[in-house]
CSV table of C-alpha atoms in Angstrom, one decimal:
chain,number,residue,atom,x,y,z
W,1,MET,CA,80.8,103.7,115.6
W,2,THR,CA,77.1,104.0,114.9
W,3,GLY,CA,75.0,101.6,116.8
W,4,LEU,CA,77.5,100.0,118.9
W,5,ALA,CA,76.0,101.2,122.2
W,6,GLY,CA,73.0,98.8,122.2
W,7,ALA,CA,70.7,96.6,120.3
W,8,ALA,CA,68.5,98.1,117.6
W,9,LYS,CA,64.8,97.5,117.6
W,10,SER,CA,64.7,96.1,114.0
W,11,GLU,CA,67.5,95.6,111.7
W,12,THR,CA,68.0,94.3,108.2
W,13,LEU,CA,70.7,92.2,106.8
W,14,GLY,CA,72.0,95.1,104.6
W,15,GLU,CA,72.1,97.1,108.1
W,16,ALA,CA,74.0,94.1,109.8
W,17,LEU,CA,76.7,94.0,106.9
W,18,ALA,CA,77.2,97.7,106.9
W,19,TRP,CA,77.9,97.7,110.7
W,20,ALA,CA,80.3,94.6,110.4
W,21,TYR,CA,82.1,96.5,107.6
W,22,GLU,CA,82.6,99.5,109.7
W,23,TYR,CA,83.3,97.4,112.9
W,24,SER,CA,85.7,95.0,111.5
W,25,GLY,CA,89.1,95.1,113.3
W,26,LEU,CA,90.3,92.6,110.6
W,27,LEU,CA,89.6,95.1,107.8
W,28,GLU,CA,91.4,97.7,109.8
W,29,GLN,CA,94.5,95.7,110.1
W,30,ASN,CA,94.6,94.9,106.4
W,31,ARG,CA,94.1,98.6,105.5
W,32,ALA,CA,97.0,99.5,107.7
W,33,LEU,CA,99.0,96.7,105.9
W,34,LEU,CA,98.1,98.3,102.6
W,35,ARG,CA,99.2,101.6,103.8
W,36,ALA,CA,102.5,100.1,104.9
W,37,ALA,CA,102.7,98.5,101.2
W,38,ASP,CA,102.1,102.0,99.9
W,39,GLU,CA,105.1,103.3,101.7
W,40,ASP,CA,107.5,100.9,99.9
W,41,VAL,CA,106.5,102.7,96.6
W,42,ALA,CA,107.5,106.0,98.5
W,43,GLN,CA,110.8,104.6,99.8
W,44,ALA,CA,111.7,103.1,96.4
W,45,VAL,CA,110.9,106.4,94.6
W,46,SER,CA,113.1,108.5,97.1
W,47,GLN,CA,116.1,106.6,95.7
W,48,LEU,CA,115.9,108.8,92.6
W,49,ARG,CA,115.8,111.9,94.6
W,50,PRO,CA,118.9,113.8,95.8
W,51,ILE,CA,120.3,112.5,99.0
W,52,ILE,CA,121.6,115.3,101.4
W,53,ASN,CA,123.3,114.7,104.5
W,54,TRP,CA,125.1,116.9,106.9
W,55,THR,CA,128.4,115.7,108.5
W,56,ALA,CA,130.4,116.9,111.4
W,57,ASP,CA,133.5,115.5,113.1
W,58,ILE,CA,135.9,116.5,115.6
W,59,THR,CA,139.4,114.9,115.8
W,60,ARG,CA,142.5,115.2,117.9
W,61,ASP,CA,145.8,114.5,116.3
W,62,PHE,CA,149.1,113.4,118.2
W,63,GLY,CA,152.5,113.0,117.0
W,64,LYS,CA,156.1,114.3,117.3
W,65,ALA,CA,158.2,116.5,115.0
W,66,LYS,CA,162.0,116.9,114.7
W,67,THR,CA,163.0,120.5,114.4
W,68,SER,CA,166.9,121.6,114.7
W,69,GLY,CA,167.6,118.3,116.1
W,70,LEU,CA,165.1,118.5,118.7
W,71,ILE,CA,161.9,116.2,118.9
W,72,ASN,CA,158.9,118.2,119.9
W,73,PRO,CA,155.2,116.9,120.6
W,74,VAL,CA,152.7,118.0,118.0
W,75,ARG,CA,149.1,118.2,119.0
W,76,SER,CA,146.1,119.6,117.2
W,77,THR,CA,142.3,119.6,117.3
W,78,ASN,CA,140.3,119.8,114.3
W,79,PHE,CA,136.6,120.5,113.8
W,80,ASN,CA,134.9,119.9,110.4
W,81,THR,CA,131.5,120.2,109.1
W,82,GLY,CA,129.6,120.0,105.9
W,83,ILE,CA,127.0,119.0,103.5
W,84,VAL,CA,127.2,116.1,101.2
W,85,LEU,CA,124.8,115.7,98.2
W,86,GLU,CA,124.5,112.4,96.1
W,87,LEU,CA,122.1,112.0,93.2
W,88,LEU,CA,121.6,108.8,91.2
W,89,LEU,CA,122.2,109.2,87.5
W,90,PHE,CA,121.8,105.8,86.0
W,91,ASP,CA,121.8,102.4,87.5
W,92,PHE,CA,120.4,100.3,84.3
W,93,GLY,CA,116.9,100.6,85.6
W,94,GLN,CA,117.7,98.8,89.1
W,95,THR,CA,115.8,101.5,91.0
W,96,ARG,CA,112.9,101.8,88.4
W,97,PHE,CA,112.3,98.2,88.4
W,98,ARG,CA,112.1,98.1,92.3
W,99,ILE,CA,109.6,100.9,92.2
W,100,ASP,CA,107.4,99.1,89.7
W,101,ALA,CA,107.8,95.9,91.8
W,102,ALA,CA,106.5,97.8,94.7
W,103,LYS,CA,103.7,99.1,92.7
W,104,GLU,CA,102.5,95.7,91.7
W,105,THR,CA,102.9,94.7,95.4
W,106,VAL,CA,100.5,97.4,96.5
W,107,LEU,CA,98.2,96.3,93.9
W,108,ALA,CA,98.2,92.7,95.1
W,109,THR,CA,97.6,94.0,98.8
W,110,ARG,CA,94.6,95.8,97.4
W,111,GLU,CA,93.3,92.5,96.2
W,112,SER,CA,94.1,90.9,99.4
W,113,LEU,CA,92.1,93.7,101.2
W,114,ARG,CA,89.2,92.8,99.0
W,115,SER,CA,89.4,89.1,99.9
W,116,ILE,CA,89.3,89.9,103.4
W,117,GLU,CA,86.3,92.2,103.0
W,118,GLN,CA,84.5,89.2,101.6
W,119,GLN,CA,85.5,86.9,104.4
W,120,VAL,CA,84.1,89.7,106.8
W,121,LEU,CA,80.8,90.0,105.1
W,122,LEU,CA,80.3,86.3,104.6
W,123,ARG,CA,80.9,85.6,108.2
W,124,ALA,CA,78.3,88.5,109.2
W,125,VAL,CA,75.7,86.8,106.7
W,126,ALA,CA,76.3,83.5,108.5
W,127,ALA,CA,76.0,85.1,111.9
W,128,PHE,CA,72.9,87.1,110.8
W,129,TYR,CA,71.0,84.0,109.7
W,130,ASN,CA,72.4,81.7,112.5
W,131,VAL,CA,70.7,84.1,115.1
W,132,GLN,CA,67.4,83.8,113.1
W,133,ARG,CA,67.6,80.0,112.9
W,134,ASN,CA,68.3,79.6,116.6
W,135,ARG,CA,65.6,81.9,117.8
W,136,GLU,CA,63.1,80.2,115.7
W,137,PHE,CA,64.5,76.9,117.1
W,138,VAL,CA,63.9,78.3,120.5
W,139,SER,CA,60.4,79.4,119.8
W,140,LEU,CA,59.7,76.0,118.2
W,141,ARG,CA,60.8,74.2,121.3
W,142,GLN,CA,59.0,76.6,123.7
W,143,ASN,CA,55.5,75.8,121.8
W,144,ASN,CA,56.3,72.3,121.6
W,145,LEU,CA,57.0,72.1,125.4
W,146,ARG,CA,54.0,73.9,126.2
W,147,LEU,CA,51.9,71.4,124.0
W,148,LEU,CA,53.5,68.4,125.6
W,149,ARG,CA,52.7,69.9,129.2
W,150,GLN,CA,49.0,70.2,128.2
W,151,GLU,CA,49.1,66.6,126.9
W,152,LEU,CA,50.7,65.6,130.3
W,153,ARG,CA,47.8,67.2,132.1
W,154,ALA,CA,45.4,65.5,129.8
W,155,ALA,CA,47.1,62.0,130.3
W,156,ARG,CA,47.1,62.4,134.1
W,157,ASP,CA,43.4,63.5,134.1
W,158,ARG,CA,42.5,60.4,132.0
W,159,PHE,CA,44.6,58.2,134.2
W,160,GLU,CA,42.5,59.4,137.1
W,161,VAL,CA,39.3,58.2,135.6
W,162,GLY,CA,40.9,54.9,134.2
W,163,GLU,CA,41.0,55.7,130.5
W,164,VAL,CA,44.7,55.2,130.1
W,165,THR,CA,47.3,53.3,132.0
W,166,ARG,CA,50.2,54.7,134.1
W,167,THR,CA,52.5,53.8,131.2
W,168,ASP,CA,50.9,56.6,129.1
W,169,VAL,CA,51.5,59.2,131.8
W,170,ALA,CA,55.1,57.9,132.1
W,171,GLN,CA,55.6,58.3,128.3
W,172,ALA,CA,54.2,61.7,128.3
W,173,GLU,CA,56.4,62.8,131.5
W,174,ALA,CA,59.6,61.5,129.6
W,175,ARG,CA,58.9,63.3,126.5
W,176,VAL,CA,58.4,66.5,128.4
W,177,ALA,CA,61.8,66.1,130.1
W,178,SER,CA,63.4,65.2,126.7
W,179,THR,CA,61.9,68.4,125.4
W,180,GLU,CA,62.9,70.7,128.4
W,181,GLY,CA,66.7,69.5,127.7
W,182,GLU,CA,66.2,70.3,124.1
W,183,LEU,CA,65.0,73.7,125.0
W,184,ALA,CA,68.0,74.2,127.0
W,185,GLU,CA,70.2,73.1,124.2
W,186,ALA,CA,68.4,75.5,121.7
W,187,GLN,CA,68.8,78.2,124.0
W,188,GLY,CA,72.5,77.6,124.7
W,189,ASN,CA,73.0,77.5,120.9
W,190,LEU,CA,71.1,80.8,120.6
W,191,ALA,CA,73.4,82.4,123.0
W,192,GLN,CA,76.6,81.3,121.1
W,193,ALA,CA,75.0,82.6,117.8
W,194,VAL,CA,74.3,85.9,119.6
W,195,GLU,CA,77.9,86.2,120.8
W,196,GLU,CA,78.9,85.4,117.3
W,197,TYR,CA,76.9,88.2,115.8
W,198,ARG,CA,78.1,90.6,118.4
W,199,ALA,CA,81.8,89.8,117.5
W,200,VAL,CA,81.3,90.1,114.0
W,201,VAL,CA,78.7,93.0,113.7
W,202,GLY,CA,79.7,94.8,116.8
W,203,ARG,CA,76.3,95.0,118.4
W,204,THR,CA,73.5,92.8,120.1
W,205,PRO,CA,71.0,91.7,117.6
W,206,GLY,CA,67.6,93.2,117.8
W,207,THR,CA,64.7,92.0,115.9
W,208,LEU,CA,66.3,90.7,112.5
W,209,ARG,CA,64.1,91.1,109.4
W,210,THR,CA,64.4,88.3,106.8
W,211,PRO,CA,65.5,90.0,103.5
W,212,GLY,CA,62.8,89.9,100.8
W,213,GLY,CA,65.1,88.2,98.3
W,214,LEU,CA,68.3,86.4,97.7
W,215,PRO,CA,71.1,87.5,95.4
W,216,ASN,CA,70.5,87.2,91.7
W,217,LEU,CA,72.4,84.1,90.5
W,218,SER,CA,70.9,83.9,87.0
W,219,ALA,CA,74.3,83.7,85.3
W,220,GLY,CA,74.8,79.9,85.9
W,221,ILE,CA,77.8,78.0,86.9
W,222,GLU,CA,79.9,78.1,84.0
W,223,ALA,CA,79.4,81.9,83.4
W,224,SER,CA,80.2,82.4,87.2
W,225,LYS,CA,83.5,80.6,86.8
W,226,ASN,CA,84.6,82.7,84.1
W,227,ILE,CA,83.5,85.8,86.2
W,228,ALA,CA,85.5,84.5,89.0
W,229,ALA,CA,88.6,83.6,86.8
W,230,ARG,CA,88.8,87.3,85.5
W,231,ASN,CA,87.8,89.2,88.8
W,232,HIS,CA,88.1,87.1,91.9
W,233,PRO,CA,90.4,89.0,94.3
W,234,ASP,CA,92.6,85.9,95.2
W,235,ILE,CA,93.5,85.3,91.3
W,236,LEU,CA,94.1,89.0,90.8
W,237,GLN,CA,96.4,89.1,93.9
W,238,ALA,CA,98.3,85.9,92.6
W,239,GLN,CA,98.7,87.6,89.2
W,240,ARG,CA,100.2,90.9,90.7
W,241,GLN,CA,102.6,88.8,92.9
W,242,VAL,CA,103.9,87.1,89.6
W,243,ALA,CA,104.3,90.7,88.0
W,244,SER,CA,106.3,91.8,91.1
W,245,ALA,CA,108.4,88.8,91.1
W,246,ASP,CA,109.3,89.1,87.5
W,247,LEU,CA,110.3,92.9,88.1
W,248,THR,CA,112.5,91.7,91.1
W,249,ILE,CA,114.3,89.6,88.9
W,250,LEU,CA,115.1,92.5,86.5
W,251,ALA,CA,116.3,94.5,89.3
W,252,ALA,CA,118.5,91.6,90.8
W,253,ASP,CA,120.1,91.6,87.2
W,254,ALA,CA,120.5,95.4,87.0
W,255,ALA,CA,122.4,95.3,90.5
W,256,MET,CA,125.1,93.4,88.9
W,257,LYS,CA,125.8,96.4,86.5
W,258,PRO,CA,127.6,99.8,87.2
W,259,ARG,CA,125.9,102.5,88.9
W,260,PHE,CA,126.7,106.3,88.1
W,261,THR,CA,126.1,109.1,90.6
W,262,ALA,CA,126.8,112.7,91.0
W,263,GLN,CA,128.3,113.8,94.2
W,264,GLY,CA,128.9,117.3,95.8
W,265,ARG,CA,130.2,118.6,99.2
W,266,LEU,CA,130.5,121.8,101.0
W,267,GLY,CA,132.5,122.1,104.1
W,268,VAL,CA,134.3,124.2,106.7
W,269,GLY,CA,137.0,123.3,109.1
W,270,GLU,CA,138.6,125.0,112.1
W,271,ASP,CA,141.8,124.1,114.0
W,272,LEU,CA,140.7,124.7,117.5
W,273,ASP,CA,144.3,125.0,118.8
W,274,GLY,CA,145.6,127.5,116.2
W,275,SER,CA,142.2,129.0,115.1
W,276,ASP,CA,142.9,128.2,111.3
W,277,TYR,CA,139.7,128.4,109.2
W,278,THR,CA,139.1,126.7,105.9
W,279,ARG,CA,136.3,126.3,103.5
W,280,SER,CA,136.2,123.6,100.8
W,281,GLY,CA,134.0,122.1,98.3
W,282,SER,CA,134.1,119.6,95.5
W,283,VAL,CA,131.9,118.1,92.6
W,284,GLY,CA,132.3,114.9,90.7
W,285,LEU,CA,130.9,112.0,89.0
W,286,ASN,CA,131.3,108.6,90.4
W,287,MET,CA,130.9,105.1,88.8
W,288,GLN,CA,130.7,101.9,90.8
W,289,ALA,CA,130.5,98.5,89.6
W,290,PRO,CA,130.5,95.2,91.6
W,291,ILE,CA,133.5,93.0,91.0
W,292,TYR,CA,133.4,90.5,93.8
W,293,GLN,CA,130.9,90.3,96.6
W,294,GLY,CA,131.0,86.7,97.8
W,295,GLY,CA,128.4,85.6,95.5
W,296,LEU,CA,125.8,87.7,97.0
W,297,LEU,CA,124.5,89.2,93.8
W,298,SER,CA,124.1,85.7,92.0
W,299,SER,CA,122.4,84.5,95.0
W,300,ALA,CA,119.9,87.3,95.1
W,301,LYS,CA,119.0,86.9,91.3
W,302,ARG,CA,118.6,82.9,91.7
W,303,GLN,CA,116.6,83.7,94.9
W,304,ALA,CA,114.4,86.1,93.0
W,305,GLN,CA,113.9,83.7,90.1
W,306,ALA,CA,112.9,81.1,92.6
W,307,GLN,CA,110.2,83.0,94.2
W,308,ARG,CA,108.8,84.1,90.7
W,309,ASP,CA,108.6,80.3,89.8
W,310,ALA,CA,106.7,79.9,93.2
W,311,ALA,CA,104.4,82.9,92.5
W,312,ARG,CA,103.8,81.3,89.1
W,313,GLY,CA,102.9,78.1,90.8
W,314,ASN,CA,100.6,79.8,93.4
W,315,LEU,CA,98.6,81.4,90.5
W,316,HIS,CA,97.8,78.0,89.2
W,317,VAL,CA,96.8,76.7,92.6
W,318,VAL,CA,94.5,79.8,93.3
W,319,ARG,CA,93.1,79.7,90.0
W,320,ARG,CA,92.0,76.0,90.3
W,321,ALA,CA,91.0,76.5,93.9
W,322,VAL,CA,88.6,79.5,93.0
W,323,ILE,CA,87.1,77.6,90.1
W,324,GLN,CA,86.5,74.7,92.3
W,325,ASP,CA,84.9,76.8,95.0
W,326,VAL,CA,82.4,78.3,92.5
W,327,GLY,CA,81.6,74.9,91.5
W,328,ASN,CA,81.4,73.7,95.2
W,329,ALA,CA,79.2,76.8,96.1
W,330,PHE,CA,76.8,76.0,93.5
W,331,ALA,CA,76.5,72.3,94.3
W,332,ILE,CA,75.9,73.5,98.0
W,333,LEU,CA,73.2,75.9,96.8
W,334,GLN,CA,71.5,73.4,94.6
W,335,SER,CA,71.5,70.9,97.4
W,336,ALA,CA,70.1,73.1,99.9
W,337,ARG,CA,67.3,74.2,97.6
W,338,VAL,CA,66.4,70.4,97.0
W,339,VAL,CA,66.5,69.8,100.7
W,340,ARG,CA,64.1,72.9,101.3
W,341,GLU,CA,61.5,71.7,99.0
W,342,ALA,CA,61.6,68.2,100.5
W,343,SER,CA,61.4,69.8,104.0
W,344,ARG,CA,58.3,71.7,102.9
W,345,GLU,CA,56.8,68.5,101.6
W,346,GLN,CA,57.8,66.9,105.1
W,347,VAL,CA,56.2,69.4,107.2
W,348,ARG,CA,53.0,69.3,105.2
W,349,ALA,CA,52.8,65.5,105.5
W,350,ALA,CA,53.7,65.5,109.1
W,351,GLN,CA,51.0,68.0,109.9
W,352,VAL,CA,48.4,65.7,108.1
W,353,ALA,CA,49.7,62.8,109.9
W,354,PHE,CA,49.7,64.5,113.5
W,355,ARG,CA,46.1,65.7,113.1
W,356,GLY,CA,44.9,62.3,112.0
W,357,VAL,CA,46.8,60.4,115.0
W,358,ARG,CA,45.5,62.9,117.4
W,359,GLU,CA,41.8,62.5,116.3
W,360,GLU,CA,42.3,58.7,116.3
W,361,ALA,CA,43.6,58.7,119.7
W,362,THR,CA,40.3,60.6,121.0
W,363,LEU,CA,38.6,57.6,119.4
W,364,GLY,CA,40.8,55.1,121.3
W,365,ALA,CA,42.4,53.8,118.0
W,366,ARG,CA,45.8,55.3,118.9
W,367,THR,CA,48.0,55.3,122.1
W,368,THR,CA,49.4,58.4,123.8
W,369,LEU,CA,52.8,57.3,122.4
W,370,ASP,CA,51.5,57.4,119.0
W,371,VAL,CA,50.5,61.0,119.6
W,372,LEU,CA,53.9,62.0,121.0
W,373,ASN,CA,55.7,60.4,118.2
W,374,ALA,CA,53.8,62.1,115.6
W,375,GLU,CA,54.1,65.4,117.1
W,376,GLN,CA,57.9,64.8,117.4
W,377,GLU,CA,58.1,64.0,113.5
W,378,LEU,CA,56.2,67.3,113.0
W,379,LEU,CA,58.6,69.2,115.2
W,380,ASN,CA,61.6,67.7,113.4
W,381,ALA,CA,60.1,68.5,110.2
W,382,ARG,CA,59.6,72.1,111.1
W,383,SER,CA,63.2,72.4,112.4
W,384,ASN,CA,64.6,70.9,109.2
W,385,LEU,CA,62.5,73.4,107.2
W,386,ILE,CA,64.0,76.2,109.1
W,387,SER,CA,67.6,75.0,108.7
W,388,ALA,CA,66.9,74.4,105.0
W,389,ASP,CA,65.7,78.0,104.6
W,390,VAL,CA,68.9,79.3,106.4
W,391,ASP,CA,71.1,77.0,104.5
W,392,VAL,CA,69.8,78.2,101.2
W,393,ALA,CA,70.4,81.8,102.0
W,394,VAL,CA,73.7,81.5,103.4
W,395,ALA,CA,74.7,79.3,100.2
W,396,ALA,CA,73.5,82.1,97.9
W,397,TYR,CA,75.9,84.3,99.6
W,398,GLN,CA,78.6,82.0,99.4
W,399,VAL,CA,78.3,81.7,95.6
W,400,LEU,CA,78.6,85.5,95.7
W,401,SER,CA,81.9,85.0,97.6
W,402,ALA,CA,83.3,82.3,95.6
W,403,ILE,CA,82.7,84.7,92.2
W,404,GLY,CA,84.4,87.5,93.9
W,405,GLN,CA,81.2,89.9,94.2
W,406,LEU,CA,80.4,89.9,97.9
W,407,THR,CA,81.8,93.4,98.7
W,408,ALA,CA,80.3,96.4,100.3
W,409,LYS,CA,80.5,98.0,96.7
W,410,ASP,CA,78.8,95.1,94.8
W,411,LEU,CA,76.0,94.7,97.6
W,412,LYS,CA,75.6,98.4,97.6
W,413,LEU,CA,75.8,98.6,101.4
W,414,ASN,CA,75.0,102.2,102.8
W,415,VAL,CA,78.6,102.9,104.1
W,416,GLN,CA,81.3,105.0,103.2
W,417,THR,CA,83.7,102.6,101.4
W,418,TYR,CA,87.4,102.7,102.0
W,419,ASP,CA,89.3,104.1,99.2
W,420,PRO,CA,92.6,102.1,98.9
W,421,ALA,CA,94.0,104.6,96.2
W,422,ALA,CA,93.6,107.6,98.5
W,423,TYR,CA,96.5,107.2,100.9
W,424,TYR,CA,98.6,105.8,97.9
W,425,ASN,CA,98.0,108.9,96.0
W,426,LEU,CA,99.4,111.0,98.9
W,427,VAL,CA,102.6,109.0,99.4
W,428,LYS,CA,103.5,107.6,96.0
W,429,ASP,CA,105.8,110.6,95.3
W,430,ALA,CA,107.6,110.6,98.6
W,431,PRO,CA,106.4,113.8,100.1
W,432,VAL,CA,108.6,115.7,102.5
W,433,PRO,CA,106.7,116.8,105.8
W,434,ILE,CA,107.3,120.5,104.9
W,435,SER,CA,105.5,120.1,101.5
W,436,ARG,CA,101.9,120.9,100.8
W,437,GLN,CA,101.4,117.1,100.1
W,438,GLY,CA,103.2,116.2,103.3
W,439,LYS,CA,101.0,118.4,105.3
W,440,GLN,CA,97.9,117.0,103.8
W,441,LEU,CA,99.2,113.4,104.8
W,442,ASP,CA,99.7,114.7,108.1
W,443,ARG,CA,96.1,115.6,108.5
W,444,VAL,CA,95.0,112.2,106.9
W,445,LEU,CA,97.3,110.3,109.4
W,446,LYS,CA,95.7,112.4,112.4
W,447,SER,CA,92.2,111.6,111.2
W,448,LEU,CA,93.2,107.9,111.2
W,449,GLY,CA,94.3,108.3,114.8
W,450,ARG,CA,98.0,107.4,114.1
W,451,GLN,CA,99.5,110.6,115.5
């Protein structure tokens, strides 16, 4: 993996997202699950192919025979081997329905993979901005502590000449001690943010460059809800699951009907005791229909119907949840924007107030505590603005995720995106290992490190 050996000197959000996309074990896990779903299609398709088996058996016969009034033992050892072929001719669409149901499951699993991809990238966005936030917090606390120590030295000097009391010095000492604790807490939070970044992105963060702009969300909340209802992977996955469940019902219904197959057999046999040698062969048509299986087939159909009903219910739940998530994401974004504007105004006012209180203190009109309080208010205002900026950025990407557009393809990340159809196209026809397609599949598996 590119860049996993150590921290980069400088990196953008796009680079961090690209590394997260390539590094994610969760994505690898779900890509493997998608390949497993692809194999369900191959296995269903194989039922339409000729099934050829070889058989072999050896038997020892025991018995007695009466000849000319005498009873003599009869023993023989027979060895038989042969090839048996069976070909499905017609099963009222049962196998075809199962193939189509497996294909719908594949499409549903692809949407699940896209949903996981969004989760991974959103977590990487949050990790990126949280490292920035906590680094600025640490820098802010360090600068504040440096100023407080200067003020403490000044208070002690003024105490020596009788300009202030011991109380003023103690107040400055208390504020320095408090800020030292806040700095330690900020450094601990930064260490945790770095660990989260490393876990998601796969490398230690270097100098993180703030993106020049945020995602374009000009479509508005109602248009975004419509986009999400059509394209969000969770909704598309639920729709595919309903389609698969409908096909499973049809397959369960077809399983109650006759099944027609063609059968053929070639065999040779040998009596190992008498050295008799025989050849045999047969071809035929077979029809098999269930009469009574203890209620198994009826239960399977009812189960499929219940699963279809559950899938339809899930579709309604998912659709409502996605629409709600879009509304919530826009509400959070709007709130974060208002808080950011208020924080900017708070910083402006706190700066004016701090400068005024400090000048008044030099004239004796303000106490040391007044200066410390004004400085603390300015620090809090700056901290709030830092958090507000981060909250707006993360909220914007949460909106993209809620709409269903937070993917490597939508973000145009500089990565080779995973093609969910590539493996499916190799296995959908159930290739055998000796075929050209089978050999190509072997090469793909080796490249994946699976062989």
